[in-house]
Amino acid sequence: MKKVVFAVLIGIGVLVIAYLLFNSFYPSFGGDVGQERQVVYENSNQFKDGKFINVKAVPKDLSLGETLSLAYTFFTANVPNGRPKEDLKVEKLDSVQVADYRSKARLVWFGHSSFLLQMEGKNILLDPMFGMVPAPHPWLGDERFNREMPLDVQKLPTIDAVIFSHDHYDHLDYETILAIKDKTDHYFVPLGLGVHLEAWGISADKITEMDWWQEKELGNITLACTPAQHFSGRKLSNGQSTLWSSWVVKSRSENVYFSGDSGYASHFKQIGDLYGPFDLALMECGQYNELWPDIHMMPEETAQAGLDINAKKIMPIHWAGFKLALHDWKDPIRRVQKKALELNVKVIAPKIGQEIIVTDSVTTYPNWWKNL
């Protein structure tokens, strides 16, 4: 009996050491916010007792038992139609067309929450995540729904700015940063997130960290870091160490809102009142569950948020990319369309890779997912 107990203890010890080494040295975890940065962040209304917070006291910290229970539920649940039966087909782009486009602002969706936005002669990436698995290691997650990209990362034009909403793996990806860093001029991120980029070899002078309600200029474009209701962290030991946000990207004639990840709250109305109306709002819609209602919107709330934000049209995002929740992969788009019809909110749902003209009010998009 003593030998069995000893063997179990040895096994546990090996696992703990392996985790600590993995946690400390595996590069995709990124960096850690040190004391010097925390002193700076104390000037933010969103920073309290060494962590970033939401306006409302959410999400609540889970106990170890609750965390393990949630993980067990997620990994053992049978989710009918949780992902497409086959890889999603995408619209392919030609690199010359992308590089030379310099008229009306347009977007290209890469799936989930990733976009190339071209506005005022600038190439801007929103939450670029071109990796196959939203996890620190490929063994730790399901592969994305589209293996192909509309445009290979190597063929992307020079990127004037990259904008990140928060540091989770389905938005901030180590391999993607390595692939784009030599062609990217600057990064605009919420407070603290720069620590990850710096850990991956990005010079601090190419990173602008911003707090909620701060603005910066990019040529003729105004970038505003705006609130969201979410959380952050790339490992068990650094939850809420970096801020999360949504973004306003506004030119002299076009106005885009990018929600990032967020639960439904009053900030949508605040942002709409201050910065709206928006020609297009890219609104989180997917990866929701009754177990985490404060950090991800239900599709019906996405439609209401589109009304609150004062958007001429909304595009549901954060779906059709990865299986990160327990719903049918088509459920987000079907539910948001139904509620938007009730609220008289215009919804567009282009294919991955399909051109989206920001101010366009006439193009219709077929329900491409219907028979998949």
mmCIF file of C-alpha atoms in Angstrom:
data_model
loop_
_atom_site.group_PDB
_atom_site.id
_atom_site.type_symbol
_atom_site.label_atom_id
_atom_site.label_comp_id
_atom_site.label_asym_id
_atom_site.label_seq_id
_atom_site.Cartn_x
_atom_site.Cartn_y
_atom_site.Cartn_z
ATOM 1 C CA MET A 1 0.000 0.000 0.000
ATOM 2 C CA LYS A 2 2.816 2.394 0.895
ATOM 3 C CA LYS A 3 4.426 1.737 -2.487
ATOM 4 C CA VAL A 4 1.173 2.634 -4.278
ATOM 5 C CA VAL A 5 0.804 5.870 -2.315
ATOM 6 C CA PHE A 6 4.452 6.711 -2.956
ATOM 7 C CA ALA A 7 4.032 6.033 -6.688
ATOM 8 C CA VAL A 8 0.936 8.261 -6.814
ATOM 9 C CA LEU A 9 2.773 11.071 -5.012
ATOM 10 C CA ILE A 10 5.703 10.742 -7.410
ATOM 11 C CA GLY A 11 3.311 10.875 -10.353
ATOM 12 C CA ILE A 12 1.622 13.984 -8.990
ATOM 13 C CA GLY A 13 5.010 15.581 -8.382
ATOM 14 C CA VAL A 14 6.116 14.890 -11.948
ATOM 15 C CA LEU A 15 2.890 16.416 -13.301
ATOM 16 C CA VAL A 16 3.299 19.513 -11.128
ATOM 17 C CA ILE A 17 6.914 19.985 -12.226
ATOM 18 C CA ALA A 18 5.949 19.442 -15.862
ATOM 19 C CA TYR A 19 3.181 22.049 -15.549
ATOM 20 C CA LEU A 20 5.482 24.572 -13.881
ATOM 21 C CA LEU A 21 8.108 24.143 -16.596
ATOM 22 C CA PHE A 22 5.470 24.354 -19.339
ATOM 23 C CA ASN A 23 3.901 27.398 -17.660
ATOM 24 C CA SER A 24 7.253 29.162 -17.255
ATOM 25 C CA PHE A 25 9.029 28.457 -20.513
ATOM 26 C CA TYR A 26 6.493 27.656 -23.252
ATOM 27 C CA PRO A 27 6.513 30.836 -25.391
ATOM 28 C CA SER A 28 2.856 31.005 -26.393
ATOM 29 C CA PHE A 29 1.863 31.922 -22.822
ATOM 30 C CA GLY A 30 3.434 35.337 -23.437
ATOM 31 C CA GLY A 31 4.750 37.652 -20.761
ATOM 32 C CA ASP A 32 3.774 38.599 -17.219
ATOM 33 C CA VAL A 33 2.812 42.056 -15.987
ATOM 34 C CA GLY A 34 5.407 43.101 -13.406
ATOM 35 C CA GLN A 35 5.265 45.538 -10.508
ATOM 36 C CA GLU A 36 6.572 48.443 -12.570
ATOM 37 C CA ARG A 37 3.709 48.196 -15.044
ATOM 38 C CA GLN A 38 1.156 47.708 -12.282
ATOM 39 C CA VAL A 39 2.182 51.031 -10.741
ATOM 40 C CA VAL A 40 1.368 52.721 -14.062
ATOM 41 C CA TYR A 41 -1.978 50.934 -14.355
ATOM 42 C CA GLU A 42 -3.062 52.173 -10.924
ATOM 43 C CA ASN A 43 -4.019 55.412 -12.703
ATOM 44 C CA SER A 44 -6.764 53.502 -14.527
ATOM 45 C CA ASN A 45 -10.308 53.325 -13.153
ATOM 46 C CA GLN A 46 -10.359 49.748 -14.443
ATOM 47 C CA PHE A 47 -7.439 48.601 -12.244
ATOM 48 C CA LYS A 48 -7.946 47.644 -8.606
ATOM 49 C CA ASP A 49 -5.921 45.537 -6.150
ATOM 50 C CA GLY A 50 -3.523 44.385 -8.838
ATOM 51 C CA LYS A 51 -6.166 43.311 -11.360
ATOM 52 C CA PHE A 52 -8.346 44.796 -14.070
ATOM 53 C CA ILE A 53 -12.068 44.835 -13.381
ATOM 54 C CA ASN A 54 -15.385 45.343 -15.120
ATOM 55 C CA VAL A 55 -17.818 48.101 -14.196
ATOM 56 C CA LYS A 56 -20.090 45.366 -12.812
ATOM 57 C CA ALA A 57 -18.556 42.819 -10.441
ATOM 58 C CA VAL A 58 -18.308 40.050 -13.047
ATOM 59 C CA PRO A 59 -17.195 37.431 -13.737
ATOM 60 C CA LYS A 60 -16.986 35.919 -10.278
ATOM 61 C CA ASP A 61 -13.854 34.006 -9.392
ATOM 62 C CA LEU A 62 -14.477 30.269 -9.578
ATOM 63 C CA SER A 63 -13.247 27.922 -6.902
ATOM 64 C CA LEU A 64 -10.980 25.065 -7.944
ATOM 65 C CA GLY A 65 -13.939 22.692 -7.684
ATOM 66 C CA GLU A 66 -16.120 24.915 -9.867
ATOM 67 C CA THR A 67 -13.313 25.251 -12.418
ATOM 68 C CA LEU A 68 -12.818 21.493 -12.603
ATOM 69 C CA SER A 69 -16.583 20.929 -12.824
ATOM 70 C CA LEU A 70 -16.881 23.422 -15.676
ATOM 71 C CA ALA A 71 -13.938 21.844 -17.492
ATOM 72 C CA TYR A 72 -15.452 18.387 -17.057
ATOM 73 C CA THR A 73 -18.803 19.582 -18.410
ATOM 74 C CA PHE A 74 -17.171 21.157 -21.432
ATOM 75 C CA PHE A 75 -14.889 18.284 -22.381
ATOM 76 C CA THR A 76 -17.419 15.496 -21.818
ATOM 77 C CA ALA A 77 -20.559 17.104 -23.225
ATOM 78 C CA ASN A 78 -21.956 15.726 -26.463
ATOM 79 C CA VAL A 79 -22.747 18.712 -28.691
ATOM 80 C CA PRO A 80 -24.808 17.710 -31.746
ATOM 81 C CA ASN A 81 -23.618 19.624 -34.802
ATOM 82 C CA GLY A 82 -21.030 21.435 -32.689
ATOM 83 C CA ARG A 83 -18.860 21.972 -35.767
ATOM 84 C CA PRO A 84 -19.403 21.727 -39.545
ATOM 85 C CA LYS A 85 -19.208 18.226 -41.002
ATOM 86 C CA GLU A 86 -16.598 19.458 -43.500
ATOM 87 C CA ASP A 87 -14.128 22.357 -43.587
ATOM 88 C CA LEU A 88 -15.829 25.634 -44.440
ATOM 89 C CA LYS A 89 -15.046 26.873 -47.931
ATOM 90 C CA VAL A 90 -13.758 30.422 -48.128
ATOM 91 C CA GLU A 91 -13.635 33.107 -50.800
ATOM 92 C CA LYS A 92 -10.030 33.358 -51.977
ATOM 93 C CA LEU A 93 -8.395 36.749 -52.519
ATOM 94 C CA ASP A 94 -5.604 37.872 -54.795
ATOM 95 C CA SER A 95 -2.771 39.670 -53.012
ATOM 96 C CA VAL A 96 -2.567 42.443 -55.665
ATOM 97 C CA GLN A 97 -6.255 43.258 -55.233
ATOM 98 C CA VAL A 98 -5.792 43.547 -51.508
ATOM 99 C CA ALA A 99 -2.632 45.661 -51.690
ATOM 100 C CA ASP A 100 -4.000 48.061 -54.298
ATOM 101 C CA TYR A 101 -7.439 48.701 -52.799
ATOM 102 C CA ARG A 102 -7.604 52.395 -51.902
ATOM 103 C CA SER A 103 -11.192 53.678 -52.348
ATOM 104 C CA LYS A 104 -14.176 52.995 -50.076
ATOM 105 C CA ALA A 105 -13.349 51.309 -46.792
ATOM 106 C CA ARG A 106 -13.771 47.569 -46.887
ATOM 107 C CA LEU A 107 -13.381 44.545 -44.646
ATOM 108 C CA VAL A 108 -12.383 40.957 -45.263
ATOM 109 C CA TRP A 109 -13.428 38.399 -42.650
ATOM 110 C CA PHE A 110 -10.958 35.620 -41.848
ATOM 111 C CA GLY A 111 -13.445 33.785 -39.635
ATOM 112 C CA HIS A 112 -14.222 34.041 -35.910
ATOM 113 C CA SER A 113 -13.248 37.634 -34.937
ATOM 114 C CA SER A 114 -10.375 38.302 -37.363
ATOM 115 C CA PHE A 115 -10.549 40.979 -40.065
ATOM 116 C CA LEU A 116 -8.479 42.940 -42.501
ATOM 117 C CA LEU A 117 -9.870 46.485 -42.598
ATOM 118 C CA GLN A 118 -8.757 48.857 -45.354
ATOM 119 C CA MET A 119 -9.622 52.474 -44.668
ATOM 120 C CA GLU A 120 -8.081 55.790 -45.749
ATOM 121 C CA GLY A 121 -5.221 53.964 -47.483
ATOM 122 C CA LYS A 122 -4.368 52.015 -44.309
ATOM 123 C CA ASN A 123 -4.245 48.248 -43.811
ATOM 124 C CA ILE A 124 -5.516 47.387 -40.332
ATOM 125 C CA LEU A 125 -5.859 43.925 -38.789
ATOM 126 C CA LEU A 126 -8.492 43.364 -36.100
ATOM 127 C CA ASP A 127 -7.768 40.507 -33.689
ATOM 128 C CA PRO A 128 -5.727 38.572 -36.266
ATOM 129 C CA MET A 129 -5.781 34.911 -35.275
ATOM 130 C CA PHE A 130 -4.669 32.739 -38.191
ATOM 131 C CA GLY A 131 -3.655 29.678 -36.177
ATOM 132 C CA MET A 132 -5.415 26.328 -36.343
ATOM 133 C CA VAL A 133 -6.075 25.852 -32.615
ATOM 134 C CA PRO A 134 -7.069 28.527 -30.029
ATOM 135 C CA ALA A 135 -4.882 27.143 -27.250
ATOM 136 C CA PRO A 136 -1.302 27.339 -25.971
ATOM 137 C CA HIS A 137 -0.566 23.956 -27.582
ATOM 138 C CA PRO A 138 -2.238 22.165 -30.543
ATOM 139 C CA TRP A 139 -3.142 19.212 -28.325
ATOM 140 C CA LEU A 140 -5.277 21.416 -26.093
ATOM 141 C CA GLY A 141 -8.049 22.485 -28.458
ATOM 142 C CA ASP A 142 -10.197 21.726 -31.506
ATOM 143 C CA GLU A 143 -9.083 22.897 -34.936
ATOM 144 C CA ARG A 144 -10.709 25.870 -36.639
ATOM 145 C CA PHE A 145 -13.603 25.337 -39.050
ATOM 146 C CA ASN A 146 -11.723 26.740 -42.079
ATOM 147 C CA ARG A 147 -8.313 25.256 -42.781
ATOM 148 C CA GLU A 148 -7.796 27.603 -45.729
ATOM 149 C CA MET A 149 -7.536 31.358 -45.333
ATOM 150 C CA PRO A 150 -8.889 33.908 -47.815
ATOM 151 C CA LEU A 151 -5.294 35.040 -48.216
ATOM 152 C CA ASP A 152 -2.149 33.341 -46.979
ATOM 153 C CA VAL A 153 -0.512 35.296 -44.177
ATOM 154 C CA GLN A 154 2.684 35.572 -46.232
ATOM 155 C CA LYS A 155 0.731 37.411 -48.954
ATOM 156 C CA LEU A 156 -0.754 40.036 -46.660
ATOM 157 C CA PRO A 157 0.301 43.582 -47.561
ATOM 158 C CA THR A 158 2.268 45.772 -45.166
ATOM 159 C CA ILE A 159 0.096 46.245 -42.096
ATOM 160 C CA ASP A 160 -0.128 49.792 -40.799
ATOM 161 C CA ALA A 161 -1.786 48.796 -37.538
ATOM 162 C CA VAL A 162 -2.883 45.727 -35.622
ATOM 163 C CA ILE A 163 -5.649 46.153 -33.052
ATOM 164 C CA PHE A 164 -6.293 43.598 -30.315
ATOM 165 C CA SER A 165 -9.331 43.440 -28.035
ATOM 166 C CA HIS A 166 -7.895 41.128 -25.347
ATOM 167 C CA ASP A 167 -5.351 38.409 -24.729
ATOM 168 C CA HIS A 168 -7.318 35.143 -25.081
ATOM 169 C CA TYR A 169 -5.975 32.500 -27.454
ATOM 170 C CA ASP A 170 -8.786 32.772 -29.996
ATOM 171 C CA HIS A 171 -7.861 36.459 -30.451
ATOM 172 C CA LEU A 172 -4.152 36.771 -29.655
ATOM 173 C CA ASP A 173 -2.088 33.980 -31.203
ATOM 174 C CA TYR A 174 1.665 33.501 -30.790
ATOM 175 C CA GLU A 175 2.265 31.899 -34.198
ATOM 176 C CA THR A 176 0.267 34.638 -35.935
ATOM 177 C CA ILE A 177 2.366 37.354 -34.287
ATOM 178 C CA LEU A 178 5.548 35.655 -35.467
ATOM 179 C CA ALA A 179 4.135 35.491 -38.998
ATOM 180 C CA ILE A 180 3.103 39.175 -39.223
ATOM 181 C CA LYS A 181 5.580 41.056 -37.032
ATOM 182 C CA ASP A 182 8.083 41.836 -39.812
ATOM 183 C CA LYS A 183 5.355 43.450 -41.941
ATOM 184 C CA THR A 184 3.528 45.313 -39.150
ATOM 185 C CA ASP A 185 4.246 48.953 -38.323
ATOM 186 C CA HIS A 186 2.333 49.377 -35.066
ATOM 187 C CA TYR A 187 0.095 47.671 -32.503
ATOM 188 C CA PHE A 188 -2.779 49.259 -30.556
ATOM 189 C CA VAL A 189 -3.820 47.223 -27.526
ATOM 190 C CA PRO A 190 -5.612 47.512 -24.174
ATOM 191 C CA LEU A 191 -3.506 48.178 -21.081
ATOM 192 C CA GLY A 192 -1.118 45.375 -20.225
ATOM 193 C CA LEU A 193 -1.444 43.353 -23.401
ATOM 194 C CA GLY A 194 1.812 44.778 -24.713
ATOM 195 C CA VAL A 195 3.679 42.530 -22.291
ATOM 196 C CA HIS A 196 2.849 39.519 -24.457
ATOM 197 C CA LEU A 197 3.945 41.212 -27.664
ATOM 198 C CA GLU A 198 7.212 42.291 -26.084
ATOM 199 C CA ALA A 199 7.826 38.708 -24.921
ATOM 200 C CA TRP A 200 7.495 37.663 -28.571
ATOM 201 C CA GLY A 201 10.067 40.134 -29.866
ATOM 202 C CA ILE A 202 7.968 43.215 -30.666
ATOM 203 C CA SER A 203 9.749 46.448 -29.771
ATOM 204 C CA ALA A 204 7.968 48.501 -27.082
ATOM 205 C CA ASP A 205 8.082 51.597 -29.313
ATOM 206 C CA LYS A 206 5.815 49.811 -31.806
ATOM 207 C CA ILE A 207 3.132 49.204 -29.150
ATOM 208 C CA THR A 208 0.562 51.700 -27.874
ATOM 209 C CA GLU A 209 -1.351 50.544 -24.799
ATOM 210 C CA MET A 210 -4.672 52.294 -24.241
ATOM 211 C CA ASP A 211 -7.271 52.591 -21.499
ATOM 212 C CA TRP A 212 -11.014 52.792 -22.048
ATOM 213 C CA TRP A 213 -12.144 56.091 -23.621
ATOM 214 C CA GLN A 214 -8.667 57.021 -24.827
ATOM 215 C CA GLU A 215 -8.149 57.987 -28.479
ATOM 216 C CA LYS A 216 -5.211 57.925 -30.885
ATOM 217 C CA GLU A 217 -4.827 59.083 -34.480
ATOM 218 C CA LEU A 218 -3.640 56.874 -37.317
ATOM 219 C CA GLY A 219 -3.332 59.223 -40.272
ATOM 220 C CA ASN A 220 -6.897 60.386 -40.958
ATOM 221 C CA ILE A 221 -8.366 57.652 -38.766
ATOM 222 C CA THR A 222 -9.366 57.963 -35.107
ATOM 223 C CA LEU A 223 -8.920 54.860 -32.973
ATOM 224 C CA ALA A 224 -10.881 54.829 -29.722
ATOM 225 C CA CYS A 225 -10.413 52.157 -27.079
ATOM 226 C CA THR A 226 -13.863 51.594 -25.600
ATOM 227 C CA PRO A 227 -15.318 49.412 -22.824
ATOM 228 C CA ALA A 228 -16.271 45.757 -22.925
ATOM 229 C CA GLN A 229 -17.461 43.347 -20.228
ATOM 230 C CA HIS A 230 -15.129 40.374 -20.288
ATOM 231 C CA PHE A 231 -11.936 39.068 -18.637
ATOM 232 C CA SER A 232 -8.355 38.142 -19.515
ATOM 233 C CA GLY A 233 -5.546 35.701 -18.856
ATOM 234 C CA ARG A 234 -3.408 33.192 -20.758
ATOM 235 C CA LYS A 235 -2.595 30.839 -17.876
ATOM 236 C CA LEU A 236 -3.913 29.979 -14.425
ATOM 237 C CA SER A 237 -1.655 32.469 -12.679
ATOM 238 C CA ASN A 238 -2.352 35.713 -14.610
ATOM 239 C CA GLY A 239 -6.108 36.183 -14.801
ATOM 240 C CA GLN A 240 -7.261 39.810 -15.212
ATOM 241 C CA SER A 241 -3.663 41.038 -15.474
ATOM 242 C CA THR A 242 -4.406 42.768 -18.793
ATOM 243 C CA LEU A 243 -7.372 44.869 -19.872
ATOM 244 C CA TRP A 244 -10.039 43.922 -22.445
ATOM 245 C CA SER A 245 -11.836 46.361 -24.729
ATOM 246 C CA SER A 246 -13.920 47.091 -27.771
ATOM 247 C CA TRP A 247 -12.790 49.568 -30.463
ATOM 248 C CA VAL A 248 -14.088 52.400 -32.616
ATOM 249 C CA VAL A 249 -12.337 52.926 -35.962
ATOM 250 C CA LYS A 250 -13.541 56.186 -37.500
ATOM 251 C CA SER A 251 -12.419 58.010 -40.644
ATOM 252 C CA ARG A 252 -13.675 61.296 -42.069
ATOM 253 C CA SER A 253 -16.564 59.504 -43.795
ATOM 254 C CA GLU A 254 -16.838 55.970 -42.332
ATOM 255 C CA ASN A 255 -17.377 54.585 -38.863
ATOM 256 C CA VAL A 256 -16.815 50.999 -37.683
ATOM 257 C CA TYR A 257 -17.379 49.439 -34.259
ATOM 258 C CA PHE A 258 -15.596 46.244 -33.198
ATOM 259 C CA SER A 259 -17.055 44.707 -30.046
ATOM 260 C CA GLY A 260 -14.279 42.284 -29.152
ATOM 261 C CA ASP A 261 -15.693 39.818 -26.612
ATOM 262 C CA SER A 262 -18.319 41.115 -24.220
ATOM 263 C CA GLY A 263 -21.347 40.292 -22.179
ATOM 264 C CA TYR A 264 -24.386 42.521 -22.617
ATOM 265 C CA ALA A 265 -24.209 45.699 -20.514
ATOM 266 C CA SER A 266 -24.839 49.454 -20.560
ATOM 267 C CA HIS A 267 -21.520 50.289 -22.279
ATOM 268 C CA PHE A 268 -23.035 49.616 -25.705
ATOM 269 C CA LYS A 269 -25.503 52.471 -25.249
ATOM 270 C CA GLN A 270 -22.738 54.727 -23.894
ATOM 271 C CA ILE A 271 -20.513 54.052 -26.895
ATOM 272 C CA GLY A 272 -23.371 54.500 -29.345
ATOM 273 C CA ASP A 273 -24.307 57.839 -27.797
ATOM 274 C CA LEU A 274 -20.718 59.107 -27.892
ATOM 275 C CA TYR A 275 -19.404 57.700 -31.177
ATOM 276 C CA GLY A 276 -22.415 56.559 -33.207
ATOM 277 C CA PRO A 277 -24.046 56.177 -35.569
ATOM 278 C CA PHE A 278 -21.916 53.376 -37.003
ATOM 279 C CA ASP A 279 -21.975 52.310 -40.626
ATOM 280 C CA LEU A 280 -21.146 48.788 -39.490
ATOM 281 C CA ALA A 281 -20.851 47.152 -36.065
ATOM 282 C CA LEU A 282 -18.949 43.874 -35.781
ATOM 283 C CA MET A 283 -20.760 42.262 -32.853
ATOM 284 C CA GLU A 284 -19.821 39.234 -30.778
ATOM 285 C CA CYS A 285 -22.290 36.403 -31.342
ATOM 286 C CA GLY A 286 -21.163 32.925 -30.344
ATOM 287 C CA GLN A 287 -19.453 30.843 -27.634
ATOM 288 C CA TYR A 288 -22.220 31.678 -25.144
ATOM 289 C CA ASN A 289 -23.738 29.523 -22.416
ATOM 290 C CA GLU A 290 -25.979 29.938 -19.378
ATOM 291 C CA LEU A 291 -22.923 29.121 -17.238
ATOM 292 C CA TRP A 292 -21.131 32.311 -18.368
ATOM 293 C CA PRO A 293 -23.839 34.875 -19.286
ATOM 294 C CA ASP A 294 -21.876 37.918 -18.076
ATOM 295 C CA ILE A 295 -18.898 37.532 -20.426
ATOM 296 C CA HIS A 296 -20.531 36.474 -23.716
ATOM 297 C CA MET A 297 -23.829 37.671 -25.166
ATOM 298 C CA MET A 298 -26.695 35.435 -26.112
ATOM 299 C CA PRO A 299 -27.597 36.029 -29.798
ATOM 300 C CA GLU A 300 -30.731 37.930 -28.819
ATOM 301 C CA GLU A 301 -28.572 40.271 -26.759
ATOM 302 C CA THR A 302 -26.270 40.752 -29.748
ATOM 303 C CA ALA A 303 -29.213 42.076 -31.756
ATOM 304 C CA GLN A 304 -30.214 44.408 -28.912
ATOM 305 C CA ALA A 305 -26.619 45.594 -28.550
ATOM 306 C CA GLY A 306 -26.640 46.470 -32.245
ATOM 307 C CA LEU A 307 -29.623 48.702 -31.544
ATOM 308 C CA ASP A 308 -27.934 50.201 -28.483
ATOM 309 C CA ILE A 309 -24.709 50.937 -30.345
ATOM 310 C CA ASN A 310 -26.670 52.882 -32.980
ATOM 311 C CA ALA A 311 -25.509 50.784 -35.952
ATOM 312 C CA LYS A 312 -26.933 51.006 -39.453
ATOM 313 C CA LYS A 313 -26.114 47.304 -39.791
ATOM 314 C CA ILE A 314 -24.411 44.652 -37.712
ATOM 315 C CA MET A 315 -22.275 41.660 -38.625
ATOM 316 C CA PRO A 316 -22.259 38.755 -36.142
ATOM 317 C CA ILE A 317 -18.705 37.615 -35.350
ATOM 318 C CA HIS A 318 -17.081 35.143 -32.928
ATOM 319 C CA TRP A 319 -18.890 32.278 -34.662
ATOM 320 C CA ALA A 320 -18.053 29.969 -37.611
ATOM 321 C CA GLY A 321 -14.454 29.750 -36.448
ATOM 322 C CA PHE A 322 -13.952 27.531 -33.419
ATOM 323 C CA LYS A 323 -15.959 25.308 -31.106
ATOM 324 C CA LEU A 324 -15.543 27.051 -27.747
ATOM 325 C CA ALA A 325 -19.010 26.486 -26.281
ATOM 326 C CA LEU A 326 -21.752 23.866 -26.157
ATOM 327 C CA HIS A 327 -24.106 25.083 -28.873
ATOM 328 C CA ASP A 328 -24.848 24.030 -32.457
ATOM 329 C CA TRP A 329 -22.397 25.959 -34.660
ATOM 330 C CA LYS A 330 -25.285 27.472 -36.674
ATOM 331 C CA ASP A 331 -27.281 28.465 -33.597
ATOM 332 C CA PRO A 332 -25.724 31.963 -33.224
ATOM 333 C CA ILE A 333 -26.568 33.169 -36.721
ATOM 334 C CA ARG A 334 -30.087 31.727 -36.751
ATOM 335 C CA ARG A 335 -31.011 33.212 -33.385
ATOM 336 C CA VAL A 336 -29.523 36.650 -33.997
ATOM 337 C CA GLN A 337 -31.265 36.912 -37.379
ATOM 338 C CA LYS A 338 -34.611 36.063 -35.799
ATOM 339 C CA LYS A 339 -34.274 38.625 -33.001
ATOM 340 C CA ALA A 340 -32.872 41.300 -35.317
ATOM 341 C CA LEU A 341 -35.944 40.956 -37.509
ATOM 342 C CA GLU A 342 -38.126 41.687 -34.463
ATOM 343 C CA LEU A 343 -36.024 44.728 -33.554
ATOM 344 C CA ASN A 344 -35.668 45.986 -37.134
ATOM 345 C CA VAL A 345 -31.871 45.670 -36.952
ATOM 346 C CA LYS A 346 -30.153 44.968 -40.267
ATOM 347 C CA VAL A 347 -27.848 41.934 -40.170
ATOM 348 C CA ILE A 348 -25.253 40.976 -42.777
ATOM 349 C CA ALA A 349 -23.562 37.575 -42.771
ATOM 350 C CA PRO A 350 -20.971 37.273 -45.566
ATOM 351 C CA LYS A 351 -18.878 34.203 -46.251
ATOM 352 C CA ILE A 352 -15.350 34.065 -44.937
ATOM 353 C CA GLY A 353 -13.226 36.026 -47.408
ATOM 354 C CA GLN A 354 -16.131 37.856 -49.038
ATOM 355 C CA GLU A 355 -15.640 41.591 -49.540
ATOM 356 C CA ILE A 356 -17.636 43.849 -47.205
ATOM 357 C CA ILE A 357 -17.955 47.521 -48.144
ATOM 358 C CA VAL A 358 -18.394 49.433 -44.890
ATOM 359 C CA THR A 359 -20.987 51.940 -46.150
ATOM 360 C CA ASP A 360 -22.788 49.548 -48.515
ATOM 361 C CA SER A 361 -26.533 49.397 -47.864
ATOM 362 C CA VAL A 362 -27.752 47.341 -50.822
ATOM 363 C CA THR A 363 -25.707 44.126 -51.068
ATOM 364 C CA THR A 364 -27.490 41.023 -49.814
ATOM 365 C CA TYR A 365 -25.732 37.890 -48.626
ATOM 366 C CA PRO A 366 -27.205 34.388 -49.031
ATOM 367 C CA ASN A 367 -27.506 32.110 -46.002
ATOM 368 C CA TRP A 368 -24.374 30.208 -47.055
ATOM 369 C CA TRP A 369 -24.398 28.021 -43.921
ATOM 370 C CA LYS A 370 -27.962 26.766 -44.417
ATOM 371 C CA ASN A 371 -27.188 23.470 -46.163
ATOM 372 C CA LEU A 372 -23.879 22.726 -44.458
#
